[in-house]
Amino acid sequence: MLDMLICIDIDISMSLPPPVPNQSYFNVSAIDAGHVSMSLQQLIDIATPEEVADLPVLAYLLRHTSTNAALMFDLGIRPDIENLPPTVKSTCARMGIINEGKDVGGALAYGGLDPAAISHVIISHIHFDHTGDPSIFPNATFYIGGAAAPLIATLFTNTEETFCAADVPPSRTRYLPLSEDAAAWIPIGPFPRAVDLLGDGSVYLVDSPGHIPGHTTLLARTSADGAWLFLAGDSAHDWRILTGEAGIGHHPHFGCMHHDEAASRTNIERIRKLMEMPRVRVLLSHDTPWVAKEKESGMKSFWPGQIESL
């Protein structure tokens, strides 16, 4: 059964902020950050019991055109998967999930960028396939959705099975909205809550609840004249959810991958509204069709290459 359409109060005429003179923007590159094999029934409602989802795991490098600041959005699966928390390993084993980690730091260095040069790391959410190995970024400030803070506080004493792993440095971790003042959130496009991370309108961290507490997406300018890239994290694990060809999955034994399904549906509807806007590219953290096209064309969007701006 397909996801039912959600009626929410979104003004279709709304637009994204226009560029200012000498507008800063980002050059964005994808990074192969791992691989996950799991039951497709956990992800979409039209899957059969025997179907398997082979999911790429993507991280993204963003380079600021005015300051040369280098940001990361997500870190993928750490290469030494044997060092994942026992609570994560047992969860994956019980669900038949097979993981492959990748050396994101090595990939950056191979393309000529020292991981020590990364100034900001944005973690979309604290599932293990997005948090990677934070220790390889010694100079970065980490940004995580505020609703994840209570989860992180209990991870080191938790003995229950979980997908969560977040070995982030406390002294260099900041939780959104970066202020106790609720006015620190601003609306952008169809999204009611976002943070202008650098204060120059070049990149916004977007509150995108539903998947797990603290789930955050990223909206970055990719040109000085109005092009954008939206990194949707795990707002959807399969493009067919965004197109309406499928709905959110419910495995008969393992349940739903989303903590708050109603909030996830609202977030998905907002992304659909964003997709109606001109010059906006949307990518998922497990964007199987996009990676397949990249392989056909030579992986030109992967570091040290970069994603073409619209």
CSV table of C-alpha atoms in Angstrom, one decimal:
chain,number,residue,atom,x,y,z
A,1,MET,CA,0.0,0.0,0.0
A,2,LEU,CA,1.4,3.4,-1.0
A,3,ASP,CA,2.0,6.1,1.5
A,4,MET,CA,-1.1,8.2,1.9
A,5,LEU,CA,-0.6,11.9,1.0
A,6,ILE,CA,-0.2,14.1,4.0
A,7,CYS,CA,-1.9,17.4,4.1
A,8,ILE,CA,0.3,20.0,5.8
A,9,ASP,CA,0.3,23.7,5.7
A,10,ILE,CA,2.9,24.5,3.1
A,11,ASP,CA,2.7,27.5,0.8
A,12,ILE,CA,3.5,26.2,-2.7
A,13,SER,CA,4.5,29.8,-3.7
A,14,MET,CA,7.3,29.9,-1.2
A,15,SER,CA,10.9,30.1,-2.5
A,16,LEU,CA,14.4,29.7,-1.3
A,17,PRO,CA,16.4,32.8,-0.4
A,18,PRO,CA,17.8,34.6,-3.5
A,19,PRO,CA,21.5,35.1,-3.8
A,20,VAL,CA,23.1,38.3,-2.6
A,21,PRO,CA,25.9,40.1,-4.5
A,22,ASN,CA,29.1,38.1,-4.3
A,23,GLN,CA,27.2,35.2,-2.9
A,24,SER,CA,29.3,32.4,-1.4
A,25,TYR,CA,28.4,28.8,-2.2
A,26,PHE,CA,29.9,25.3,-2.0
A,27,ASN,CA,31.5,22.8,-4.3
A,28,VAL,CA,30.3,19.4,-3.2
A,29,SER,CA,31.8,16.0,-3.7
A,30,ALA,CA,30.5,12.6,-2.8
A,31,ILE,CA,32.6,10.0,-0.9
A,32,ASP,CA,32.1,6.3,-0.9
A,33,ALA,CA,31.6,5.7,2.8
A,34,GLY,CA,30.5,2.0,2.9
A,35,HIS,CA,27.8,-0.5,2.0
A,36,VAL,CA,24.8,-2.1,3.7
A,37,SER,CA,22.9,-5.2,2.7
A,38,MET,CA,19.6,-5.7,4.4
A,39,SER,CA,16.0,-6.8,3.9
A,40,LEU,CA,14.2,-4.4,1.5
A,41,GLN,CA,10.9,-5.0,3.5
A,42,GLN,CA,12.4,-2.8,6.3
A,43,LEU,CA,12.6,0.1,3.9
A,44,ILE,CA,9.6,0.1,1.5
A,45,ASP,CA,6.1,-1.4,1.7
A,46,ILE,CA,6.0,-2.9,-1.8
A,47,ALA,CA,9.0,-5.3,-1.3
A,48,THR,CA,8.6,-9.0,-1.2
A,49,PRO,CA,10.1,-11.1,1.7
A,50,GLU,CA,13.0,-12.3,-0.4
A,51,GLU,CA,14.1,-8.9,-1.8
A,52,VAL,CA,17.4,-7.5,-0.5
A,53,ALA,CA,18.4,-3.9,-0.5
A,54,ASP,CA,22.1,-3.3,-1.5
A,55,LEU,CA,22.6,0.2,-0.2
A,56,PRO,CA,25.6,2.5,-0.9
A,57,VAL,CA,26.6,4.6,2.1
A,58,LEU,CA,27.5,8.2,1.1
A,59,ALA,CA,29.3,11.0,2.9
A,60,TYR,CA,29.7,14.4,1.4
A,61,LEU,CA,32.6,16.9,1.3
A,62,LEU,CA,31.6,20.6,0.9
A,63,ARG,CA,34.2,23.3,0.1
A,64,HIS,CA,33.3,26.9,0.7
A,65,THR,CA,34.1,29.2,-2.3
A,66,SER,CA,35.0,32.3,-0.3
A,67,THR,CA,36.9,31.0,2.7
A,68,ASN,CA,38.0,27.5,1.5
A,69,ALA,CA,36.5,26.1,4.7
A,70,ALA,CA,35.9,22.3,4.3
A,71,LEU,CA,32.8,20.7,5.8
A,72,MET,CA,31.7,17.0,6.0
A,73,PHE,CA,28.1,15.9,6.0
A,74,ASP,CA,28.1,12.4,7.5
A,75,LEU,CA,31.0,10.0,7.9
A,76,GLY,CA,29.6,6.7,6.8
A,77,ILE,CA,30.6,3.3,8.3
A,78,ARG,CA,34.0,3.2,10.1
A,79,PRO,CA,36.4,0.9,8.3
A,80,ASP,CA,37.2,-1.2,11.4
A,81,ILE,CA,33.7,-2.5,11.7
A,82,GLU,CA,34.9,-4.9,14.4
A,83,ASN,CA,35.2,-1.8,16.7
A,84,LEU,CA,31.5,-1.0,16.3
A,85,PRO,CA,29.7,-1.1,19.7
A,86,PRO,CA,28.6,-4.7,20.7
A,87,THR,CA,25.0,-3.3,20.9
A,88,VAL,CA,25.2,-2.4,17.2
A,89,LYS,CA,26.9,-5.6,16.1
A,90,SER,CA,24.3,-7.8,17.8
A,91,THR,CA,21.4,-5.7,16.3
A,92,CYS,CA,22.8,-6.1,12.8
A,93,ALA,CA,23.5,-9.9,13.3
A,94,ARG,CA,19.9,-10.4,14.5
A,95,MET,CA,18.5,-8.6,11.5
A,96,GLY,CA,20.8,-10.2,9.0
A,97,ILE,CA,22.4,-6.8,8.1
A,98,ILE,CA,25.8,-7.0,6.5
A,99,ASN,CA,28.0,-4.0,6.6
A,100,GLU,CA,31.2,-2.8,4.8
A,101,GLY,CA,33.1,0.2,6.2
A,102,LYS,CA,35.3,2.5,4.2
A,103,ASP,CA,38.3,4.7,5.1
A,104,VAL,CA,36.8,8.2,4.6
A,105,GLY,CA,40.0,9.9,5.9
A,106,GLY,CA,42.1,7.9,3.4
A,107,ALA,CA,39.7,8.9,0.6
A,108,LEU,CA,40.0,12.6,1.5
A,109,ALA,CA,43.8,12.3,1.6
A,110,TYR,CA,44.0,10.5,-1.7
A,111,GLY,CA,42.2,13.4,-3.3
A,112,GLY,CA,44.7,15.9,-1.7
A,113,LEU,CA,42.8,17.0,1.4
A,114,ASP,CA,44.1,16.4,4.9
A,115,PRO,CA,41.3,15.3,7.3
A,116,ALA,CA,42.8,17.8,9.8
A,117,ALA,CA,41.7,20.6,7.5
A,118,ILE,CA,38.0,19.7,8.0
A,119,SER,CA,36.5,22.5,10.2
A,120,HIS,CA,32.8,21.3,10.5
A,121,VAL,CA,31.3,17.8,10.6
A,122,ILE,CA,27.5,17.7,10.4
A,123,ILE,CA,26.1,14.3,11.5
A,124,SER,CA,22.6,13.8,10.0
A,125,HIS,CA,21.8,11.4,12.8
A,126,ILE,CA,23.6,9.0,15.1
A,127,HIS,CA,23.0,5.7,13.4
A,128,PHE,CA,26.3,3.8,13.0
A,129,ASP,CA,26.3,4.1,9.2
A,130,HIS,CA,26.5,7.9,9.4
A,131,THR,CA,28.8,8.5,12.4
A,132,GLY,CA,32.0,6.8,11.1
A,133,ASP,CA,35.2,7.4,13.0
A,134,PRO,CA,35.1,11.0,14.4
A,135,SER,CA,38.7,10.7,15.7
A,136,ILE,CA,40.2,11.2,12.3
A,137,PHE,CA,39.0,14.9,12.3
A,138,PRO,CA,41.0,16.4,15.2
A,139,ASN,CA,40.2,20.1,14.4
A,140,ALA,CA,36.5,19.8,13.5
A,141,THR,CA,33.5,21.0,15.4
A,142,PHE,CA,30.7,18.5,15.3
A,143,TYR,CA,27.0,19.5,14.8
A,144,ILE,CA,24.2,17.2,15.8
A,145,GLY,CA,20.4,17.7,16.1
A,146,GLY,CA,19.6,18.6,19.7
A,147,ALA,CA,17.1,15.8,20.2
A,148,ALA,CA,19.9,13.3,19.9
A,149,ALA,CA,21.7,14.7,23.0
A,150,PRO,CA,19.8,12.5,25.5
A,151,LEU,CA,20.6,9.4,23.3
A,152,ILE,CA,24.3,10.2,23.2
A,153,ALA,CA,24.4,10.7,26.9
A,154,THR,CA,23.3,7.1,27.6
A,155,LEU,CA,25.2,5.3,24.8
A,156,PHE,CA,28.2,4.4,26.9
A,157,THR,CA,26.1,2.7,29.6
A,158,ASN,CA,23.4,1.3,27.3
A,159,THR,CA,23.4,-2.5,26.9
A,160,GLU,CA,20.2,-2.8,24.8
A,161,GLU,CA,20.5,-3.5,21.1
A,162,THR,CA,20.6,-0.3,19.0
A,163,PHE,CA,21.8,1.2,15.7
A,164,CYS,CA,23.2,4.2,17.5
A,165,ALA,CA,26.9,4.9,17.8
A,166,ALA,CA,28.3,8.4,18.3
A,167,ASP,CA,31.9,8.6,19.6
A,168,VAL,CA,32.0,12.3,19.1
A,169,PRO,CA,34.3,14.6,21.2
A,170,PRO,CA,32.1,16.3,23.9
A,171,SER,CA,34.2,19.5,23.9
A,172,ARG,CA,33.9,20.0,20.2
A,173,THR,CA,30.2,18.9,19.7
A,174,ARG,CA,27.4,21.4,19.4
A,175,TYR,CA,23.7,20.6,19.4
A,176,LEU,CA,21.2,22.4,17.2
A,177,PRO,CA,19.8,25.0,17.2
A,178,LEU,CA,23.1,26.3,18.6
A,179,SER,CA,21.2,28.6,21.0
A,180,GLU,CA,18.8,28.2,23.8
A,181,ASP,CA,16.7,30.9,22.1
A,182,ALA,CA,14.0,29.3,20.0
A,183,ALA,CA,14.4,32.2,17.6
A,184,ALA,CA,17.7,30.7,16.5
A,185,TRP,CA,15.6,28.5,14.2
A,186,ILE,CA,14.5,30.2,11.0
A,187,PRO,CA,12.2,28.9,8.2
A,188,ILE,CA,13.6,28.1,4.8
A,189,GLY,CA,11.6,27.0,1.8
A,190,PRO,CA,9.1,24.3,2.9
A,191,PHE,CA,10.9,23.7,6.1
A,192,PRO,CA,9.9,25.5,9.3
A,193,ARG,CA,13.2,25.1,11.2
A,194,ALA,CA,16.7,25.6,10.0
A,195,VAL,CA,20.0,27.2,11.0
A,196,ASP,CA,22.2,29.4,8.8
A,197,LEU,CA,25.4,27.6,9.8
A,198,LEU,CA,28.0,30.1,8.6
A,199,GLY,CA,25.7,33.2,8.7
A,200,ASP,CA,26.2,34.0,5.0
A,201,GLY,CA,23.3,32.1,3.5
A,202,SER,CA,25.5,29.5,1.9
A,203,VAL,CA,24.4,26.4,3.9
A,204,TYR,CA,21.5,25.6,6.2
A,205,LEU,CA,21.1,22.8,8.6
A,206,VAL,CA,17.5,21.7,8.5
A,207,ASP,CA,15.5,20.1,11.3
A,208,SER,CA,14.0,17.0,9.6
A,209,PRO,CA,12.3,14.9,12.4
A,210,GLY,CA,10.9,11.4,12.0
A,211,HIS,CA,13.7,9.0,11.3
A,212,ILE,CA,15.3,9.1,14.8
A,213,PRO,CA,15.5,12.0,17.3
A,214,GLY,CA,17.8,14.7,16.1
A,215,HIS,CA,17.7,13.8,12.4
A,216,THR,CA,19.1,16.8,10.4
A,217,THR,CA,19.4,17.4,6.7
A,218,LEU,CA,21.5,20.0,4.8
A,219,LEU,CA,20.6,22.6,2.1
A,220,ALA,CA,23.6,24.2,0.4
A,221,ARG,CA,24.0,26.7,-2.4
A,222,THR,CA,26.0,25.2,-5.3
A,223,SER,CA,26.3,28.4,-7.4
A,224,ALA,CA,26.3,32.1,-7.0
A,225,ASP,CA,23.2,32.5,-9.0
A,226,GLY,CA,20.6,30.2,-7.4
A,227,ALA,CA,21.4,26.5,-7.6
A,228,TRP,CA,21.0,24.3,-4.5
A,229,LEU,CA,21.8,20.8,-3.3
A,230,PHE,CA,19.7,19.1,-0.6
A,231,LEU,CA,21.3,16.2,1.3
A,232,ALA,CA,18.3,14.4,2.7
A,233,GLY,CA,20.1,11.9,5.0
A,234,ASP,CA,17.7,9.1,5.9
A,235,SER,CA,14.5,11.0,5.3
A,236,ALA,CA,13.9,8.2,2.9
A,237,HIS,CA,16.0,5.1,2.2
A,238,ASP,CA,14.6,4.6,-1.3
A,239,TRP,CA,13.7,7.1,-4.0
A,240,ARG,CA,10.4,5.4,-4.6
A,241,ILE,CA,9.2,6.8,-1.3
A,242,LEU,CA,9.8,10.3,-2.6
A,243,THR,CA,8.1,9.7,-5.9
A,244,GLY,CA,5.1,8.0,-4.3
A,245,GLU,CA,5.7,4.7,-5.9
A,246,ALA,CA,6.2,3.1,-2.5
A,247,GLY,CA,5.5,3.8,1.1
A,248,ILE,CA,7.5,3.4,4.3
A,249,GLY,CA,8.3,-0.2,5.0
A,250,HIS,CA,7.2,-2.4,7.9
A,251,HIS,CA,9.1,-5.6,8.3
A,252,PRO,CA,7.0,-8.4,9.9
A,253,HIS,CA,9.6,-9.1,12.6
A,254,PHE,CA,11.8,-5.9,12.8
A,255,GLY,CA,9.2,-3.2,12.4
A,256,CYS,CA,9.7,0.2,10.9
A,257,MET,CA,13.1,2.0,10.4
A,258,HIS,CA,11.5,5.3,11.4
A,259,HIS,CA,11.1,6.3,15.1
A,260,ASP,CA,8.1,8.6,14.3
A,261,GLU,CA,6.4,7.5,11.1
A,262,ALA,CA,3.9,10.4,11.1
A,263,ALA,CA,6.7,13.0,11.4
A,264,SER,CA,8.7,11.2,8.7
A,265,ARG,CA,5.7,11.4,6.3
A,266,THR,CA,5.4,15.1,7.0
A,267,ASN,CA,9.2,15.6,6.4
A,268,ILE,CA,8.9,13.6,3.1
A,269,GLU,CA,6.0,15.8,1.9
A,270,ARG,CA,8.2,18.9,2.6
A,271,ILE,CA,11.0,17.4,0.5
A,272,ARG,CA,8.5,16.8,-2.3
A,273,LYS,CA,7.7,20.5,-2.2
A,274,LEU,CA,11.4,21.3,-2.3
A,275,MET,CA,11.7,19.1,-5.4
A,276,GLU,CA,9.1,21.2,-7.2
A,277,MET,CA,11.4,24.3,-6.9
A,278,PRO,CA,13.8,25.1,-9.7
A,279,ARG,CA,17.5,24.2,-9.6
A,280,VAL,CA,17.3,22.0,-6.6
A,281,ARG,CA,19.1,18.7,-6.6
A,282,VAL,CA,18.1,16.1,-3.9
A,283,LEU,CA,20.4,13.3,-2.9
A,284,LEU,CA,19.8,10.6,-0.3
A,285,SER,CA,22.5,9.1,2.0
A,286,HIS,CA,21.7,5.7,0.4
A,287,ASP,CA,21.1,6.9,-3.1
A,288,THR,CA,21.2,3.7,-5.1
A,289,PRO,CA,20.0,5.0,-8.5
A,290,TRP,CA,22.3,8.0,-8.4
A,291,VAL,CA,25.3,5.9,-7.6
A,292,ALA,CA,24.4,3.5,-10.4
A,293,LYS,CA,24.4,6.4,-12.9
A,294,GLU,CA,27.7,7.6,-11.4
A,295,LYS,CA,29.3,4.2,-12.0
A,296,GLU,CA,28.1,4.4,-15.7
A,297,SER,CA,29.6,7.8,-16.2
A,298,GLY,CA,33.0,7.3,-14.4
A,299,MET,CA,32.2,8.5,-10.8
A,300,LYS,CA,32.9,12.1,-11.7
A,301,SER,CA,30.9,13.4,-8.8
A,302,PHE,CA,33.1,11.6,-6.2
A,303,TRP,CA,36.1,13.3,-4.6
A,304,PRO,CA,38.4,14.6,-6.0
A,305,GLY,CA,35.7,15.3,-8.6
A,306,GLN,CA,32.6,17.2,-7.7
A,307,ILE,CA,28.8,17.1,-8.2
A,308,GLU,CA,27.7,19.2,-11.1
A,309,SER,CA,25.6,22.2,-10.1
A,310,LEU,CA,22.2,22.7,-11.7
